[in-house]
CSV table of C-alpha atoms in Angstrom, one decimal:
chain,number,residue,atom,x,y,z
A,18,UNK,CA,-51.0,-3.5,-89.7
A,19,UNK,CA,-52.5,-1.0,-92.5
A,20,UNK,CA,-55.5,1.0,-91.0
A,21,UNK,CA,-58.7,0.8,-93.0
A,22,UNK,CA,-60.9,3.8,-93.4
A,23,UNK,CA,-64.5,3.9,-94.2
A,24,UNK,CA,-65.4,5.6,-97.4
A,25,UNK,CA,-67.3,8.3,-95.4
A,26,UNK,CA,-64.2,9.1,-93.1
A,27,UNK,CA,-62.1,9.3,-96.5
A,28,UNK,CA,-64.6,11.8,-97.9
A,29,UNK,CA,-64.7,13.8,-94.6
A,30,UNK,CA,-60.9,14.2,-94.6
A,31,UNK,CA,-60.7,15.1,-98.2
A,32,UNK,CA,-63.3,17.6,-97.9
A,33,UNK,CA,-61.9,19.3,-95.1
A,34,UNK,CA,-58.2,19.1,-96.6
A,35,UNK,CA,-60.2,21.3,-99.6
A,36,UNK,CA,-61.5,23.7,-97.1
A,37,UNK,CA,-65.1,22.5,-97.1
A,38,UNK,CA,-67.1,22.3,-93.8
A,39,UNK,CA,-65.8,25.7,-92.6
A,40,UNK,CA,-68.0,28.8,-91.7
A,41,UNK,CA,-67.8,31.4,-94.6
A,42,UNK,CA,-66.6,34.5,-93.5
A,43,UNK,CA,-69.0,37.4,-93.3
A,44,UNK,CA,-66.8,39.8,-95.5
A,45,UNK,CA,-64.4,37.8,-97.3
A,46,UNK,CA,-61.1,39.7,-98.7
A,47,UNK,CA,-58.0,39.5,-99.8
A,48,UNK,CA,-56.5,37.5,-96.7
A,49,UNK,CA,-59.5,34.8,-97.3
A,50,UNK,CA,-58.6,34.6,-100.8
A,51,UNK,CA,-54.8,33.9,-100.0
A,52,UNK,CA,-55.8,31.6,-97.5
A,53,UNK,CA,-57.8,29.6,-99.8
A,54,UNK,CA,-54.8,29.5,-102.6
A,55,UNK,CA,-52.4,28.5,-99.8
A,56,UNK,CA,-54.8,25.6,-98.7
A,57,UNK,CA,-55.2,24.5,-102.3
A,58,UNK,CA,-51.8,24.8,-103.2
A,59,UNK,CA,-52.7,25.6,-107.1
A,60,UNK,CA,-55.8,27.2,-108.9
A,61,UNK,CA,-56.7,26.1,-112.3
A,62,UNK,CA,-56.9,28.8,-115.0
A,63,UNK,CA,-58.9,28.3,-118.1
A,64,UNK,CA,-60.2,30.8,-120.8
A,65,UNK,CA,-63.9,29.2,-120.7
A,66,UNK,CA,-66.2,32.4,-119.6
A,67,UNK,CA,-69.6,30.7,-119.7
A,68,UNK,CA,-70.4,31.4,-116.2
A,69,UNK,CA,-67.3,33.5,-115.2
A,70,UNK,CA,-63.7,32.3,-115.5
A,71,UNK,CA,-63.0,29.2,-113.6
A,72,UNK,CA,-60.3,30.4,-111.5
A,73,UNK,CA,-62.7,32.8,-109.6
A,74,UNK,CA,-64.9,29.9,-108.6
A,75,UNK,CA,-62.8,27.6,-106.0
A,76,UNK,CA,-62.8,30.7,-104.0
A,77,UNK,CA,-66.4,31.4,-104.4
A,78,UNK,CA,-67.4,27.6,-103.6
A,79,UNK,CA,-65.5,27.9,-100.3
A,80,UNK,CA,-66.1,31.6,-99.1
A,81,UNK,CA,-69.2,32.8,-100.8
A,82,UNK,CA,-69.6,36.2,-102.4
A,83,UNK,CA,-66.1,37.5,-101.9
A,84,UNK,CA,-64.9,40.3,-104.5
A,85,UNK,CA,-63.6,38.9,-107.5
A,86,UNK,CA,-60.9,42.1,-107.5
A,87,UNK,CA,-59.7,40.7,-104.5
A,88,UNK,CA,-58.2,37.3,-106.6
A,89,UNK,CA,-57.1,39.6,-109.2
A,90,UNK,CA,-55.1,41.7,-106.8
A,91,UNK,CA,-53.5,38.5,-105.4
A,92,UNK,CA,-52.7,37.3,-109.1
A,93,UNK,CA,-51.8,40.3,-111.0
A,94,UNK,CA,-51.5,43.5,-108.5
A,95,UNK,CA,-48.5,45.3,-107.4
A,96,UNK,CA,-48.5,43.3,-104.1
A,97,UNK,CA,-49.5,39.9,-105.4
A,98,UNK,CA,-49.1,36.6,-103.9
A,99,UNK,CA,-49.6,34.4,-106.6
A,100,UNK,CA,-48.0,33.7,-110.0
A,101,UNK,CA,-48.9,31.8,-113.0
A,102,UNK,CA,-47.4,28.9,-114.3
A,103,UNK,CA,-47.7,25.1,-115.2
A,104,UNK,CA,-49.1,23.6,-111.8
A,105,UNK,CA,-51.6,21.2,-112.6
A,106,UNK,CA,-52.6,22.7,-116.0
A,107,UNK,CA,-52.2,26.6,-116.5
A,108,UNK,CA,-52.4,27.8,-112.9
A,109,UNK,CA,-52.0,30.3,-110.2
A,110,UNK,CA,-49.9,29.2,-107.5
A,111,UNK,CA,-48.5,30.8,-104.1
A,112,UNK,CA,-45.2,32.7,-105.0
A,113,UNK,CA,-43.6,30.4,-102.5
A,114,UNK,CA,-44.0,27.6,-105.1
A,115,UNK,CA,-42.0,29.1,-107.9
A,116,UNK,CA,-38.6,27.7,-106.8
A,117,UNK,CA,-40.2,24.1,-106.5
A,118,UNK,CA,-41.1,24.4,-110.1
A,119,UNK,CA,-37.4,25.5,-111.6
A,120,UNK,CA,-36.4,21.9,-112.4
A,121,UNK,CA,-40.0,21.7,-114.6
A,122,UNK,CA,-38.7,25.1,-116.1
A,123,UNK,CA,-35.1,23.5,-116.7
A,124,UNK,CA,-36.6,20.6,-118.1
A,125,UNK,CA,-38.8,22.6,-120.5
A,126,UNK,CA,-35.5,24.4,-121.9
A,127,UNK,CA,-34.4,21.0,-122.9
A,128,UNK,CA,-37.7,20.0,-124.7
A,129,UNK,CA,-40.3,18.8,-122.2
A,130,UNK,CA,-43.2,20.4,-123.0
A,131,UNK,CA,-46.1,19.9,-126.0
A,132,UNK,CA,-44.7,18.2,-129.0
A,133,UNK,CA,-45.3,21.2,-131.4
A,134,UNK,CA,-44.0,23.6,-128.9
A,135,UNK,CA,-40.6,21.7,-128.3
A,136,UNK,CA,-39.9,21.0,-132.0
A,137,UNK,CA,-40.7,24.8,-132.6
A,138,UNK,CA,-38.1,25.6,-129.9
A,139,UNK,CA,-35.5,23.5,-131.7
A,140,UNK,CA,-36.2,25.0,-135.2
A,141,UNK,CA,-36.5,28.8,-134.2
A,142,UNK,CA,-34.2,29.0,-131.0
A,143,UNK,CA,-32.7,32.5,-132.8
A,144,UNK,CA,-36.0,33.6,-133.1
A,145,UNK,CA,-37.1,32.9,-129.8
A,146,UNK,CA,-34.0,34.4,-128.3
A,147,UNK,CA,-34.8,37.6,-130.1
A,148,UNK,CA,-38.1,37.7,-128.8
A,149,UNK,CA,-36.7,37.5,-125.4
A,150,UNK,CA,-34.1,40.1,-126.0
A,151,UNK,CA,-36.8,42.2,-127.1
A,152,UNK,CA,-38.7,41.7,-123.9
A,153,UNK,CA,-35.5,42.7,-122.0
A,154,UNK,CA,-35.3,46.1,-124.2
A,155,UNK,CA,-38.9,47.2,-124.3
A,156,UNK,CA,-40.4,45.9,-120.9
A,157,UNK,CA,-43.9,44.3,-120.7
A,158,UNK,CA,-45.4,42.9,-123.9
A,159,UNK,CA,-48.6,41.1,-124.9
A,160,UNK,CA,-49.1,38.3,-127.6
A,161,UNK,CA,-50.4,41.2,-129.9
A,162,UNK,CA,-47.0,42.7,-129.9
A,163,UNK,CA,-45.6,39.6,-131.5
A,164,UNK,CA,-48.6,38.6,-134.0
A,165,UNK,CA,-46.5,38.6,-137.0
A,166,UNK,CA,-45.1,35.6,-138.4
A,167,UNK,CA,-46.7,32.2,-140.2
A,168,UNK,CA,-49.4,30.7,-138.6
A,169,UNK,CA,-49.6,27.1,-136.9
A,170,UNK,CA,-51.7,24.5,-138.2
A,171,UNK,CA,-55.4,24.2,-137.1
A,172,UNK,CA,-55.7,22.5,-133.7
A,173,UNK,CA,-52.8,24.7,-132.5
A,174,UNK,CA,-55.1,27.4,-132.7
A,175,UNK,CA,-53.7,28.9,-135.3
A,176,UNK,CA,-50.5,30.5,-133.2
A,177,UNK,CA,-48.0,33.0,-134.8
A,178,UNK,CA,-44.3,32.4,-134.4
A,179,UNK,CA,-44.4,35.3,-131.8
A,180,UNK,CA,-47.4,33.6,-129.9
A,181,UNK,CA,-45.4,30.2,-129.7
A,182,UNK,CA,-42.2,31.9,-128.9
A,183,UNK,CA,-43.9,33.5,-125.7
A,184,UNK,CA,-45.3,30.5,-124.7
A,185,UNK,CA,-42.1,28.8,-125.2
A,186,UNK,CA,-40.3,31.3,-122.8
A,187,UNK,CA,-43.2,31.2,-120.5
A,188,UNK,CA,-42.9,27.2,-119.9
A,189,UNK,CA,-39.1,27.8,-119.8
A,190,UNK,CA,-39.6,30.3,-117.0
A,191,UNK,CA,-37.7,32.9,-118.4
A,192,UNK,CA,-40.9,35.2,-118.6
A,193,UNK,CA,-44.0,35.0,-116.6
A,194,UNK,CA,-47.2,36.9,-116.7
A,195,UNK,CA,-46.8,40.4,-115.0
A,196,UNK,CA,-50.6,41.2,-115.0
A,197,UNK,CA,-53.5,40.8,-117.4
A,198,UNK,CA,-55.6,43.2,-119.6
A,199,UNK,CA,-58.9,41.4,-119.6
A,200,UNK,CA,-57.6,37.6,-119.9
A,201,UNK,CA,-54.7,38.7,-122.1
A,202,UNK,CA,-51.4,37.9,-120.4
A,203,UNK,CA,-49.0,40.9,-120.3
A,204,UNK,CA,-45.7,39.2,-120.2
A,205,UNK,CA,-42.3,40.4,-118.5
A,206,UNK,CA,-38.9,38.9,-117.7
A,207,UNK,CA,-39.3,36.6,-114.5
A,208,UNK,CA,-36.8,38.5,-112.7
A,209,UNK,CA,-38.5,41.7,-113.3
A,210,UNK,CA,-42.2,40.6,-112.7
A,211,UNK,CA,-41.8,38.7,-109.6
A,212,UNK,CA,-40.6,40.1,-106.1
A,213,UNK,CA,-36.6,39.9,-105.5
A,214,UNK,CA,-37.3,37.9,-102.2
A,215,UNK,CA,-38.8,34.9,-104.6
A,216,UNK,CA,-36.2,35.4,-107.4
A,217,UNK,CA,-33.3,35.1,-104.6
A,218,UNK,CA,-34.4,31.9,-103.1
A,219,UNK,CA,-32.4,29.2,-103.6
A,220,UNK,CA,-33.0,26.4,-106.3
A,221,UNK,CA,-33.7,22.9,-104.5
A,222,UNK,CA,-32.5,20.0,-105.7
A,223,UNK,CA,-35.1,18.2,-108.1
A,224,UNK,CA,-36.2,15.6,-105.9
A,225,UNK,CA,-36.2,17.9,-102.9
A,226,UNK,CA,-38.3,20.3,-104.8
A,227,UNK,CA,-40.7,17.4,-105.9
A,228,UNK,CA,-41.0,16.0,-102.5
A,229,UNK,CA,-42.3,19.4,-101.3
A,230,UNK,CA,-45.0,19.5,-104.1
A,231,UNK,CA,-45.9,15.8,-103.0
A,232,UNK,CA,-46.5,17.3,-99.5
A,233,UNK,CA,-48.6,20.1,-100.9
A,234,UNK,CA,-50.6,17.8,-102.7
A,235,UNK,CA,-50.9,15.5,-99.6
A,236,UNK,CA,-51.9,18.6,-97.3
A,237,UNK,CA,-54.6,19.5,-100.0
A,238,UNK,CA,-56.1,16.1,-100.6
A,239,UNK,CA,-56.0,14.7,-97.2
A,240,UNK,CA,-56.1,11.1,-98.4
A,241,UNK,CA,-55.2,9.9,-101.9
A,242,UNK,CA,-53.6,7.3,-104.0
A,243,UNK,CA,-50.1,7.8,-105.4
A,244,UNK,CA,-51.8,8.6,-108.6
A,245,UNK,CA,-53.8,11.2,-107.0
A,246,UNK,CA,-50.7,12.7,-105.4
A,247,UNK,CA,-48.9,12.7,-109.0
A,248,UNK,CA,-51.7,14.3,-110.7
A,249,UNK,CA,-52.1,17.1,-108.6
A,250,UNK,CA,-49.1,18.8,-110.0
A,251,UNK,CA,-48.8,16.4,-113.0
A,252,UNK,CA,-45.6,15.0,-111.6
A,253,UNK,CA,-43.6,12.5,-113.9
A,254,UNK,CA,-44.6,9.1,-112.9
A,255,UNK,CA,-41.4,7.3,-111.9
A,256,UNK,CA,-40.3,10.6,-109.9
A,257,UNK,CA,-43.8,10.7,-108.0
A,258,UNK,CA,-43.6,7.1,-107.0
A,259,UNK,CA,-40.0,7.9,-105.3
A,260,UNK,CA,-41.1,10.9,-103.8
A,261,UNK,CA,-44.4,9.0,-102.2
A,262,UNK,CA,-42.1,6.4,-100.9
A,263,UNK,CA,-39.4,8.6,-99.4
A,264,UNK,CA,-42.4,10.6,-97.4
A,265,UNK,CA,-44.0,7.1,-96.5
A,266,UNK,CA,-40.3,6.1,-95.0
A,267,UNK,CA,-40.3,9.8,-93.3
A,268,UNK,CA,-43.3,8.9,-91.5
A,269,UNK,CA,-45.2,11.9,-93.4
A,270,UNK,CA,-47.5,9.7,-95.2
A,271,UNK,CA,-49.3,7.1,-93.6
A,272,UNK,CA,-50.4,3.8,-96.0
A,273,UNK,CA,-54.0,3.2,-95.6
A,274,UNK,CA,-56.9,1.2,-97.1
A,275,UNK,CA,-59.9,3.0,-98.1
A,276,UNK,CA,-63.2,0.8,-98.3
A,277,UNK,CA,-64.2,0.4,-101.9
A,278,UNK,CA,-60.8,1.6,-103.4
A,279,UNK,CA,-58.8,-0.7,-105.5
A,280,UNK,CA,-55.3,1.0,-104.8
A,281,UNK,CA,-53.5,1.7,-101.7
A,282,UNK,CA,-54.1,5.1,-100.3
A,283,UNK,CA,-51.9,7.5,-98.0
A,284,UNK,CA,-53.1,9.7,-95.3
A,285,UNK,CA,-51.3,13.1,-94.9
A,286,UNK,CA,-49.7,13.7,-91.3
A,287,UNK,CA,-51.8,16.0,-89.5
A,288,UNK,CA,-55.0,15.5,-91.9
A,289,UNK,CA,-58.1,16.5,-90.1
A,290,UNK,CA,-61.2,14.0,-89.5
A,291,UNK,CA,-64.3,16.1,-89.0
A,292,UNK,CA,-67.2,14.2,-87.1
A,293,UNK,CA,-69.3,15.8,-90.1
A,294,UNK,CA,-68.9,18.2,-93.1
A,295,UNK,CA,-71.8,20.8,-93.3
A,296,UNK,CA,-72.4,23.5,-96.3
A,297,UNK,CA,-73.3,23.9,-99.8
A,298,UNK,CA,-71.3,24.8,-102.7
A,299,UNK,CA,-71.3,24.9,-106.5
A,300,UNK,CA,-68.3,23.5,-108.0
A,301,UNK,CA,-66.5,24.7,-111.0
A,302,UNK,CA,-65.7,21.7,-113.1
A,303,UNK,CA,-62.1,22.6,-112.8
A,304,UNK,CA,-62.2,22.5,-108.9
A,305,UNK,CA,-59.4,20.8,-107.1
A,306,UNK,CA,-61.9,18.5,-105.3
A,307,UNK,CA,-63.2,17.0,-108.6
A,308,UNK,CA,-60.7,17.7,-111.4
A,309,UNK,CA,-59.5,14.0,-111.1
A,310,UNK,CA,-62.5,12.3,-112.5
A,311,UNK,CA,-61.5,8.8,-111.0
A,312,UNK,CA,-60.8,10.1,-107.6
A,313,UNK,CA,-64.5,11.9,-107.8
A,314,UNK,CA,-65.8,8.7,-108.5
A,315,UNK,CA,-64.2,7.0,-105.9
A,316,UNK,CA,-65.0,9.6,-103.3
A,317,UNK,CA,-68.4,10.5,-104.3
A,318,UNK,CA,-69.8,7.8,-106.3
A,319,UNK,CA,-70.5,10.2,-109.2
A,320,UNK,CA,-69.2,10.2,-112.7
A,321,UNK,CA,-68.2,13.8,-113.6
A,322,UNK,CA,-67.1,14.8,-117.1
A,323,UNK,CA,-66.3,17.5,-118.8
A,324,UNK,CA,-68.7,17.9,-121.9
A,325,UNK,CA,-67.6,21.2,-123.4
A,326,UNK,CA,-65.5,19.5,-126.3
A,327,UNK,CA,-68.1,16.9,-126.5
A,328,UNK,CA,-70.9,17.5,-129.5
A,329,UNK,CA,-74.1,18.9,-128.2
A,330,UNK,CA,-76.0,16.0,-129.4
A,331,UNK,CA,-73.9,13.7,-127.2
A,332,UNK,CA,-73.6,15.7,-124.0
A,333,UNK,CA,-75.5,13.8,-121.1
A,334,UNK,CA,-75.9,16.8,-118.6
A,335,UNK,CA,-74.8,20.1,-120.6
A,336,UNK,CA,-72.2,22.1,-122.0
A,337,UNK,CA,-70.7,24.0,-118.5
A,338,UNK,CA,-71.9,21.8,-115.7
A,339,UNK,CA,-71.3,22.7,-112.2
A,340,UNK,CA,-71.9,19.6,-109.5
A,341,UNK,CA,-73.2,20.9,-106.2
A,342,UNK,CA,-72.0,19.7,-103.1
A,343,UNK,CA,-74.6,19.5,-100.5
A,344,UNK,CA,-72.6,18.7,-97.1
A,345,UNK,CA,-70.8,15.4,-97.7
A,346,UNK,CA,-72.4,14.3,-101.0
A,347,UNK,CA,-72.6,15.6,-104.6
A,348,UNK,CA,-76.5,15.6,-105.0
A,349,UNK,CA,-77.3,17.6,-108.3
A,350,UNK,CA,-75.6,19.4,-111.1
A,351,UNK,CA,-76.6,22.5,-113.2
A,352,UNK,CA,-75.8,23.5,-116.5
A,353,UNK,CA,-75.3,27.4,-116.0
A,354,UNK,CA,-74.5,30.1,-118.4
A,355,UNK,CA,-74.2,33.8,-117.4
A,356,UNK,CA,-76.4,36.1,-119.6
A,357,UNK,CA,-74.8,39.2,-118.9
A,358,UNK,CA,-76.9,41.7,-121.1
A,359,UNK,CA,-80.2,40.4,-119.8
A,360,UNK,CA,-78.8,40.2,-116.2
A,361,UNK,CA,-79.6,36.6,-115.8
A,362,UNK,CA,-78.3,33.5,-114.6
A,363,UNK,CA,-79.7,31.0,-116.9
A,364,UNK,CA,-80.0,27.3,-115.6
A,365,UNK,CA,-80.1,25.3,-118.8
A,366,UNK,CA,-80.2,22.1,-117.2
A,367,UNK,CA,-80.9,20.5,-113.6
A,368,UNK,CA,-80.4,17.1,-112.8
A,369,UNK,CA,-80.6,14.8,-109.8
A,370,UNK,CA,-78.0,12.7,-108.2
A,371,UNK,CA,-78.6,9.4,-106.3
A,372,UNK,CA,-77.9,11.2,-103.0
A,373,UNK,CA,-80.2,14.1,-103.6
A,374,UNK,CA,-82.3,14.7,-100.5
A,375,UNK,CA,-85.8,16.7,-100.0
A,376,UNK,CA,-83.9,19.9,-99.3
A,377,UNK,CA,-81.6,19.7,-102.2
A,378,UNK,CA,-83.8,22.0,-104.5
A,379,UNK,CA,-83.8,24.4,-101.9
A,380,UNK,CA,-80.5,24.6,-100.9
A,381,UNK,CA,-79.3,24.7,-104.4
A,382,UNK,CA,-81.6,27.8,-105.2
A,383,UNK,CA,-79.8,29.5,-102.5
A,384,UNK,CA,-76.5,28.9,-103.8
A,385,UNK,CA,-77.6,29.9,-107.2
A,386,UNK,CA,-79.0,33.2,-105.8
A,387,UNK,CA,-75.8,33.7,-104.1
A,388,UNK,CA,-73.8,33.2,-107.2
A,389,UNK,CA,-76.1,35.7,-109.3
A,390,UNK,CA,-75.2,38.4,-106.7
A,391,UNK,CA,-71.7,37.7,-106.8
A,392,UNK,CA,-71.7,37.8,-110.6
A,393,UNK,CA,-73.6,41.3,-110.7
A,394,UNK,CA,-76.7,39.6,-112.0
A,395,UNK,CA,-80.3,40.2,-111.4
A,396,UNK,CA,-82.1,37.0,-111.4
A,397,UNK,CA,-82.0,33.4,-111.8
A,398,UNK,CA,-84.0,31.9,-114.5
A,399,UNK,CA,-84.8,27.7,-115.1
A,400,UNK,CA,-84.7,27.8,-118.8
A,401,UNK,CA,-83.9,23.9,-119.5
A,402,UNK,CA,-84.3,20.3,-118.8
A,403,UNK,CA,-83.4,17.8,-116.5
A,404,UNK,CA,-85.2,15.9,-113.5
A,405,UNK,CA,-84.7,18.8,-110.8
A,406,UNK,CA,-85.8,21.4,-113.1
A,407,UNK,CA,-89.3,21.7,-111.7
A,408,UNK,CA,-88.5,21.6,-108.2
A,409,UNK,CA,-85.9,23.9,-108.5
A,410,UNK,CA,-88.1,26.3,-110.5
A,411,UNK,CA,-90.6,26.2,-107.6
A,412,UNK,CA,-87.6,26.7,-105.1
A,413,UNK,CA,-86.0,29.9,-107.0
A,414,UNK,CA,-89.6,31.4,-107.3
A,415,UNK,CA,-90.0,30.8,-103.3
């Protein structure tokens, strides 16, 4: 008989799997960042820099004010433990994951990528091969080194042919990010950029690699639907269904029912079920815990939507909104912006959620103060609207 989990139990399992509810280290450093990356399996990268780049935020949510240089060293330093590729979206992933994504790189060489980029690959393959040969000859390059050539159509960020060639080669796994200058990628041949111990690992069969990716997703989610597991690494639908079924048959995933969920769910082998989850954290809108919007609604009863690309007059909560996790519930959300020149973390809006408590404003103020120091800013200022703004301002002022 299929076990039934209460929604509260499912939420606790999911939070524990994502690394919440643990005591934050007194002096977090590189080893703690590595632990977060391995637990999550993938960290999304995005160019938006309203508060800070989003890839810095998941470790902050779980560790507190760790040095951002620790993540940079793990991602782009000479003794790195992470690499960049298409995981969930553009992502940082543990180096050991690279062989598990070689099937995706191989498919990309056959055209499985963005439609426009795939067409460019078919039409300009000689040019792409020339760019690859130039990188092999010259060593590390940036997009600026290949900025010549006609521009693409609007909506494709008006990329030059050189930029598109680099992106095609990156997707195909032939080049990767060696380091970054600011946020600009510095590319090199994959076999030169990654450690030999990774390059020399055997390439698993596609099904075996996908099965391992589902295992990572299952450990990171704790309890999840088949759609949640597929989405974690954006696996092809039919492939994901087969891999989930195989892991159920192997006893590594246990079918369960979660009260209130319409779809069947799967419990990862070894998933922890804590008696409670305590702590507070501001969450990037790209955080693994909430990046699948349907899953967020199922777990927390909260509708979270990214409104960056929504016209200002149509936004509900703001431009760059971070939900606030308070123990086992999302109790608030804040629209934040770093005023770096003014040394101020601006709260442009603050909103209560139905699960808000009498302590929400004070606990949120504490996390905002922690974030302010972490970002190298001097103060928090409440400048916007929202039904939590007045209480939050009072809490910030103390």
